[in-house]
PDB file of C-alpha atoms in Angstrom:
ATOM      1  CA  MET P   1      27.190  -9.622   9.605  1.00 63.00           C
ATOM      2  CA  VAL P   2      26.019  -6.042   9.308  1.00 70.00           C
ATOM      3  CA  LEU P   3      28.701  -3.426   9.717  1.00 78.00           C
ATOM      4  CA  GLU P   4      27.396  -0.358  11.518  1.00 81.00           C
ATOM      5  CA  THR P   5      29.033   2.886  10.511  1.00 85.00           C
ATOM      6  CA  ILE P   6      28.559   6.383  11.793  1.00 85.00           C
ATOM      7  CA  LEU P   7      26.195   7.003   8.879  1.00 84.00           C
ATOM      8  CA  SER P   8      23.842   4.243  10.058  1.00 83.00           C
ATOM      9  CA  SER P   9      24.107   4.927  13.784  1.00 86.00           C
ATOM     10  CA  GLU P  10      20.998   5.631  15.841  1.00 85.00           C
ATOM     11  CA  LEU P  11      22.129   9.225  16.468  1.00 88.00           C
ATOM     12  CA  ALA P  12      22.490   9.966  12.791  1.00 89.00           C
ATOM     13  CA  VAL P  13      19.271   8.282  11.699  1.00 88.00           C
ATOM     14  CA  ARG P  14      17.009   9.580  14.477  1.00 91.00           C
ATOM     15  CA  ILE P  15      18.438  13.081  15.037  1.00 93.00           C
ATOM     16  CA  VAL P  16      20.920  14.355  12.472  1.00 93.00           C
ATOM     17  CA  TYR P  17      19.199  13.315   9.218  1.00 93.00           C
ATOM     18  CA  PRO P  18      15.665  14.453  10.149  1.00 94.00           C
ATOM     19  CA  PHE P  19      17.061  17.744  11.488  1.00 95.00           C
ATOM     20  CA  LEU P  20      19.072  18.402   8.342  1.00 95.00           C
ATOM     21  CA  LEU P  21      16.153  17.490   6.107  1.00 94.00           C
ATOM     22  CA  VAL P  22      13.690  19.762   7.894  1.00 95.00           C
ATOM     23  CA  PHE P  23      16.223  22.590   8.226  1.00 96.00           C
ATOM     24  CA  VAL P  24      17.151  22.543   4.539  1.00 96.00           C
ATOM     25  CA  LEU P  25      13.546  22.227   3.376  1.00 95.00           C
ATOM     26  CA  VAL P  26      12.254  25.067   5.559  1.00 95.00           C
ATOM     27  CA  PHE P  27      15.229  27.274   4.703  1.00 96.00           C
ATOM     28  CA  GLY P  28      14.790  26.582   0.981  1.00 95.00           C
ATOM     29  CA  ILE P  29      11.065  27.320   1.126  1.00 95.00           C
ATOM     30  CA  LEU P  30      11.656  30.576   3.021  1.00 94.00           C
ATOM     31  CA  GLU P  31      14.401  31.642   0.620  1.00 94.00           C
ATOM     32  CA  LYS P  32      12.418  30.819  -2.500  1.00 94.00           C
ATOM     33  CA  SER P  33       9.103  32.275  -1.339  1.00 94.00           C
ATOM     34  CA  LYS P  34      10.696  35.393   0.178  1.00 92.00           C
ATOM     35  CA  ILE P  35       7.921  35.516   2.787  1.00 91.00           C
ATOM     36  CA  LEU P  36      10.077  37.538   5.156  1.00 89.00           C
ATOM     37  CA  GLY P  37      11.553  39.720   2.412  1.00 87.00           C
ATOM     38  CA  ASP P  38      14.578  39.766   0.132  1.00 90.00           C
ATOM     39  CA  GLU P  39      18.066  39.230   1.519  1.00 89.00           C
ATOM     40  CA  LYS P  40      16.811  37.958   4.897  1.00 90.00           C
ATOM     41  CA  HIS P  41      19.114  34.946   4.967  1.00 92.00           C
ATOM     42  CA  GLN P  42      19.881  35.178   8.694  1.00 94.00           C
ATOM     43  CA  ILE P  43      16.228  35.333   9.727  1.00 94.00           C
ATOM     44  CA  ASN P  44      15.345  32.490   7.355  1.00 94.00           C
ATOM     45  CA  SER P  45      18.136  30.346   8.783  1.00 95.00           C
ATOM     46  CA  ILE P  46      17.132  31.042  12.397  1.00 96.00           C
ATOM     47  CA  ILE P  47      13.510  30.103  11.665  1.00 95.00           C
ATOM     48  CA  ALA P  48      14.616  26.952   9.850  1.00 95.00           C
ATOM     49  CA  LEU P  49      16.909  26.076  12.767  1.00 96.00           C
ATOM     50  CA  VAL P  50      14.096  26.455  15.298  1.00 96.00           C
ATOM     51  CA  VAL P  51      11.652  24.411  13.206  1.00 95.00           C
ATOM     52  CA  GLY P  52      14.290  21.690  12.756  1.00 95.00           C
ATOM     53  CA  LEU P  53      15.049  21.573  16.484  1.00 95.00           C
ATOM     54  CA  ILE P  54      11.367  21.480  17.398  1.00 95.00           C
ATOM     55  CA  THR P  55      10.870  18.627  14.931  1.00 94.00           C
ATOM     56  CA  ILE P  56      13.567  16.426  16.453  1.00 94.00           C
ATOM     57  CA  ALA P  57      12.244  17.167  19.946  1.00 95.00           C
ATOM     58  CA  PHE P  58       9.167  15.062  19.195  1.00 93.00           C
ATOM     59  CA  SER P  59       9.894  11.422  18.465  1.00 90.00           C
ATOM     60  CA  TRP P  60       6.644  10.830  16.590  1.00 92.00           C
ATOM     61  CA  ALA P  61       7.590  13.556  14.089  1.00 91.00           C
ATOM     62  CA  THR P  62      10.979  12.039  13.424  1.00 92.00           C
ATOM     63  CA  ASP P  63       9.400   8.576  13.192  1.00 92.00           C
ATOM     64  CA  VAL P  64       7.098   9.829  10.437  1.00 92.00           C
ATOM     65  CA  ILE P  65      10.047  11.368   8.586  1.00 91.00           C
ATOM     66  CA  ILE P  66      12.167   8.234   8.977  1.00 91.00           C
ATOM     67  CA  ASN P  67       9.341   6.004   7.741  1.00 91.00           C
ATOM     68  CA  LEU P  68       8.595   8.213   4.723  1.00 90.00           C
ATOM     69  CA  MET P  69      12.151   8.612   3.455  1.00 90.00           C
ATOM     70  CA  PRO P  70      12.579   5.103   1.965  1.00 89.00           C
ATOM     71  CA  PHE P  71       9.260   5.539   0.146  1.00 89.00           C
ATOM     72  CA  LEU P  72      10.399   8.946  -1.124  1.00 90.00           C
ATOM     73  CA  ALA P  73      13.719   7.568  -2.338  1.00 91.00           C
ATOM     74  CA  VAL P  74      12.146   4.630  -4.174  1.00 90.00           C
ATOM     75  CA  SER P  75       9.440   6.862  -5.663  1.00 89.00           C
ATOM     76  CA  ALA P  76      12.032   9.357  -6.860  1.00 92.00           C
ATOM     77  CA  VAL P  77      14.051   6.612  -8.557  1.00 92.00           C
ATOM     78  CA  VAL P  78      10.927   5.147 -10.219  1.00 90.00           C
ATOM     79  CA  LEU P  79       9.894   8.624 -11.397  1.00 90.00           C
ATOM     80  CA  LEU P  80      13.408   9.269 -12.719  1.00 92.00           C
ATOM     81  CA  VAL P  81      13.356   6.024 -14.710  1.00 89.00           C
ATOM     82  CA  PHE P  82       9.947   6.902 -16.178  1.00 88.00           C
ATOM     83  CA  LEU P  83      11.064  10.433 -17.084  1.00 87.00           C
ATOM     84  CA  ILE P  84      14.191   9.110 -18.775  1.00 88.00           C
ATOM     85  CA  LEU P  85      12.141   6.637 -20.810  1.00 84.00           C
ATOM     86  CA  TYR P  86       9.558   9.274 -21.676  1.00 81.00           C
ATOM     87  CA  GLY P  87      12.348  11.727 -22.551  1.00 82.00           C
ATOM     88  CA  PHE P  88      13.510   9.359 -25.265  1.00 78.00           C
ATOM     89  CA  VAL P  89      10.013   9.412 -26.746  1.00 74.00           C
ATOM     90  CA  ALA P  90       9.027  13.055 -26.315  1.00 73.00           C
ATOM     91  CA  SER P  91      12.294  14.759 -27.184  1.00 70.00           C
ATOM     92  CA  THR P  92      13.093  16.398 -30.496  1.00 66.00           C
ATOM     93  CA  ASN P  93      16.408  16.241 -32.249  1.00 64.00           C
ATOM     94  CA  LYS P  94      18.293  19.096 -33.919  1.00 63.00           C
ATOM     95  CA  GLU P  95      16.600  18.544 -37.264  1.00 66.00           C
ATOM     96  CA  GLY P  96      13.217  19.085 -35.626  1.00 60.00           C
ATOM     97  CA  LEU P  97      12.052  15.504 -36.086  1.00 61.00           C
ATOM     98  CA  THR P  98       9.113  14.917 -33.775  1.00 66.00           C
ATOM     99  CA  LEU P  99       6.722  12.061 -33.310  1.00 68.00           C
ATOM    100  CA  ASN P 100       2.984  12.277 -33.797  1.00 74.00           C
ATOM    101  CA  LYS P 101       1.190  13.418 -30.621  1.00 76.00           C
ATOM    102  CA  ASN P 102      -0.857  10.224 -30.407  1.00 76.00           C
ATOM    103  CA  LEU P 103       2.263   8.103 -30.870  1.00 77.00           C
ATOM    104  CA  LYS P 104       4.017  10.069 -28.111  1.00 78.00           C
ATOM    105  CA  ASN P 105       1.087   9.489 -25.781  1.00 79.00           C
ATOM    106  CA  ALA P 106       0.949   5.774 -26.603  1.00 81.00           C
ATOM    107  CA  LEU P 107       4.684   5.363 -26.068  1.00 81.00           C
ATOM    108  CA  GLY P 108       4.421   7.344 -22.831  1.00 82.00           C
ATOM    109  CA  VAL P 109       1.711   4.996 -21.558  1.00 84.00           C
ATOM    110  CA  LEU P 110       3.803   2.026 -22.675  1.00 86.00           C
ATOM    111  CA  SER P 111       6.800   3.462 -20.795  1.00 86.00           C
ATOM    112  CA  GLY P 112       4.649   3.803 -17.674  1.00 86.00           C
ATOM    113  CA  ILE P 113       3.483   0.194 -17.962  1.00 88.00           C
ATOM    114  CA  ILE P 114       7.082  -0.966 -18.392  1.00 88.00           C
ATOM    115  CA  VAL P 115       8.163   0.965 -15.283  1.00 88.00           C
ATOM    116  CA  VAL P 116       5.312  -0.549 -13.239  1.00 88.00           C
ATOM    117  CA  ILE P 117       6.190  -4.074 -14.390  1.00 89.00           C
ATOM    118  CA  ALA P 118       9.882  -3.459 -13.658  1.00 88.00           C
ATOM    119  CA  LEU P 119       8.971  -2.212 -10.175  1.00 87.00           C
ATOM    120  CA  ILE P 120       6.856  -5.310  -9.519  1.00 88.00           C
ATOM    121  CA  VAL P 121       9.702  -7.574 -10.661  1.00 88.00           C
ATOM    122  CA  ALA P 122      12.319  -5.617  -8.664  1.00 87.00           C
ATOM    123  CA  THR P 123      10.288  -5.945  -5.463  1.00 85.00           C
ATOM    124  CA  GLY P 124       9.947  -9.700  -5.940  1.00 89.00           C
ATOM    125  CA  GLN P 125       6.166  -9.597  -6.227  1.00 89.00           C
ATOM    126  CA  TRP P 126       5.886 -10.795  -9.831  1.00 87.00           C
ATOM    127  CA  SER P 127       4.767 -14.339  -8.968  1.00 88.00           C
ATOM    128  CA  ARG P 128       2.120 -13.025  -6.578  1.00 87.00           C
ATOM    129  CA  VAL P 129       0.739 -10.573  -9.160  1.00 85.00           C
ATOM    130  CA  TYR P 130       0.876 -13.187 -11.938  1.00 82.00           C
ATOM    131  CA  ASN P 131      -1.017 -15.713  -9.822  1.00 83.00           C
ATOM    132  CA  TRP P 132      -3.616 -13.122  -8.872  1.00 78.00           C
ATOM    133  CA  MET P 133      -4.150 -12.081 -12.481  1.00 77.00           C
ATOM    134  CA  PHE P 134      -4.043 -15.429 -14.295  1.00 76.00           C
ATOM    135  CA  VAL P 135      -4.102 -18.443 -11.981  1.00 78.00           C
ATOM    136  CA  ASP P 136      -6.373 -17.747  -9.014  1.00 74.00           C
ATOM    137  CA  TYR P 137     -10.086 -18.439  -9.097  1.00 69.00           C
ATOM    138  CA  GLY P 138     -11.097 -14.756  -9.158  1.00 65.00           C
ATOM    139  CA  SER P 139      -8.984 -13.840 -12.169  1.00 68.00           C
ATOM    140  CA  GLY P 140     -11.809 -14.484 -14.682  1.00 70.00           C
ATOM    141  CA  PRO P 141     -14.027 -11.594 -13.539  1.00 76.00           C
ATOM    142  CA  ILE P 142     -11.019  -9.300 -13.402  1.00 74.00           C
ATOM    143  CA  TRP P 143     -10.276  -9.783 -17.103  1.00 76.00           C
ATOM    144  CA  GLY P 144     -13.943  -9.454 -17.990  1.00 78.00           C
ATOM    145  CA  ASN P 145     -14.040  -6.096 -16.230  1.00 83.00           C
ATOM    146  CA  VAL P 146     -10.795  -5.004 -17.879  1.00 83.00           C
ATOM    147  CA  LEU P 147     -12.179  -5.910 -21.294  1.00 84.00           C
ATOM    148  CA  LEU P 148     -15.441  -4.025 -20.624  1.00 88.00           C
ATOM    149  CA  PHE P 149     -13.481  -0.998 -19.406  1.00 89.00           C
ATOM    150  CA  ALA P 150     -11.270  -1.078 -22.522  1.00 89.00           C
ATOM    151  CA  ILE P 151     -14.325  -1.250 -24.810  1.00 92.00           C
ATOM    152  CA  VAL P 152     -15.985   1.697 -23.052  1.00 93.00           C
ATOM    153  CA  ILE P 153     -12.796   3.776 -23.194  1.00 90.00           C
ATOM    154  CA  GLY P 154     -12.297   2.861 -26.870  1.00 86.00           C
ATOM    155  CA  ALA P 155     -15.870   3.882 -27.683  1.00 89.00           C
ATOM    156  CA  LEU P 156     -15.451   7.190 -25.846  1.00 89.00           C
ATOM    157  CA  ILE P 157     -12.217   7.920 -27.702  1.00 84.00           C
ATOM    158  CA  LEU P 158     -13.853   7.040 -31.015  1.00 83.00           C
ATOM    159  CA  VAL P 159     -16.833   9.329 -30.349  1.00 86.00           C
ATOM    160  CA  TRP P 160     -14.604  12.145 -29.103  1.00 82.00           C
ATOM    161  CA  SER P 161     -12.195  11.946 -32.044  1.00 78.00           C
ATOM    162  CA  SER P 162     -14.973  11.737 -34.654  1.00 77.00           C
ATOM    163  CA  GLY P 163     -16.662  14.781 -33.108  1.00 70.00           C
ATOM    164  CA  ARG P 164     -13.448  16.775 -33.299  1.00 67.00           C
ATOM    165  CA  ASN P 165     -12.923  16.081 -37.005  1.00 60.00           C
ATOM    166  CA  LYS P 166     -16.273  17.566 -38.062  1.00 59.00           C
ATOM    167  CA  LYS P 167     -16.533  21.232 -38.827  1.00 55.00           C
ATOM    168  CA  SER P 168     -19.007  23.454 -36.999  1.00 54.00           C
ATOM    169  CA  GLY P 169     -21.537  23.479 -39.874  1.00 54.00           C
ATOM    170  CA  GLU P 170     -21.742  19.696 -40.237  1.00 52.00           C
TER     171      GLU P 170
END
């Protein structure tokens, strides 16, 4: 049984939340950009109020906002997890110990791959992705293309890095 609270009521979800979101965003943008001038808080708030009210007057606009918010929330959490993992790699301690730039980049890519795999597992799509990559009939050409792409990228990196190491007279 789902318990409906005032926070999940139709009024809150369709009117209050989209209005507050649009009002706060428009007000924040007007305050930060200072389009109307410094210390124009009242004018900024009136404009944000009008834009928020106009937004909730049209159901298609609120539908778009309502449909985008879960995606925004999940994306923000995934990005936060990646940034935390990358922060462990890219940060420096008080003694000034830092990792090699290439090692940082490799660990950053590895962190990104880990976050993507964790997202696939968390959404319950791991078996579908695994079957597509390894079991299904079309998985052979996929890995052939991945291998070819990796060889081309490796060759480009090798050529680029060997060209950087030479001096201008060589």
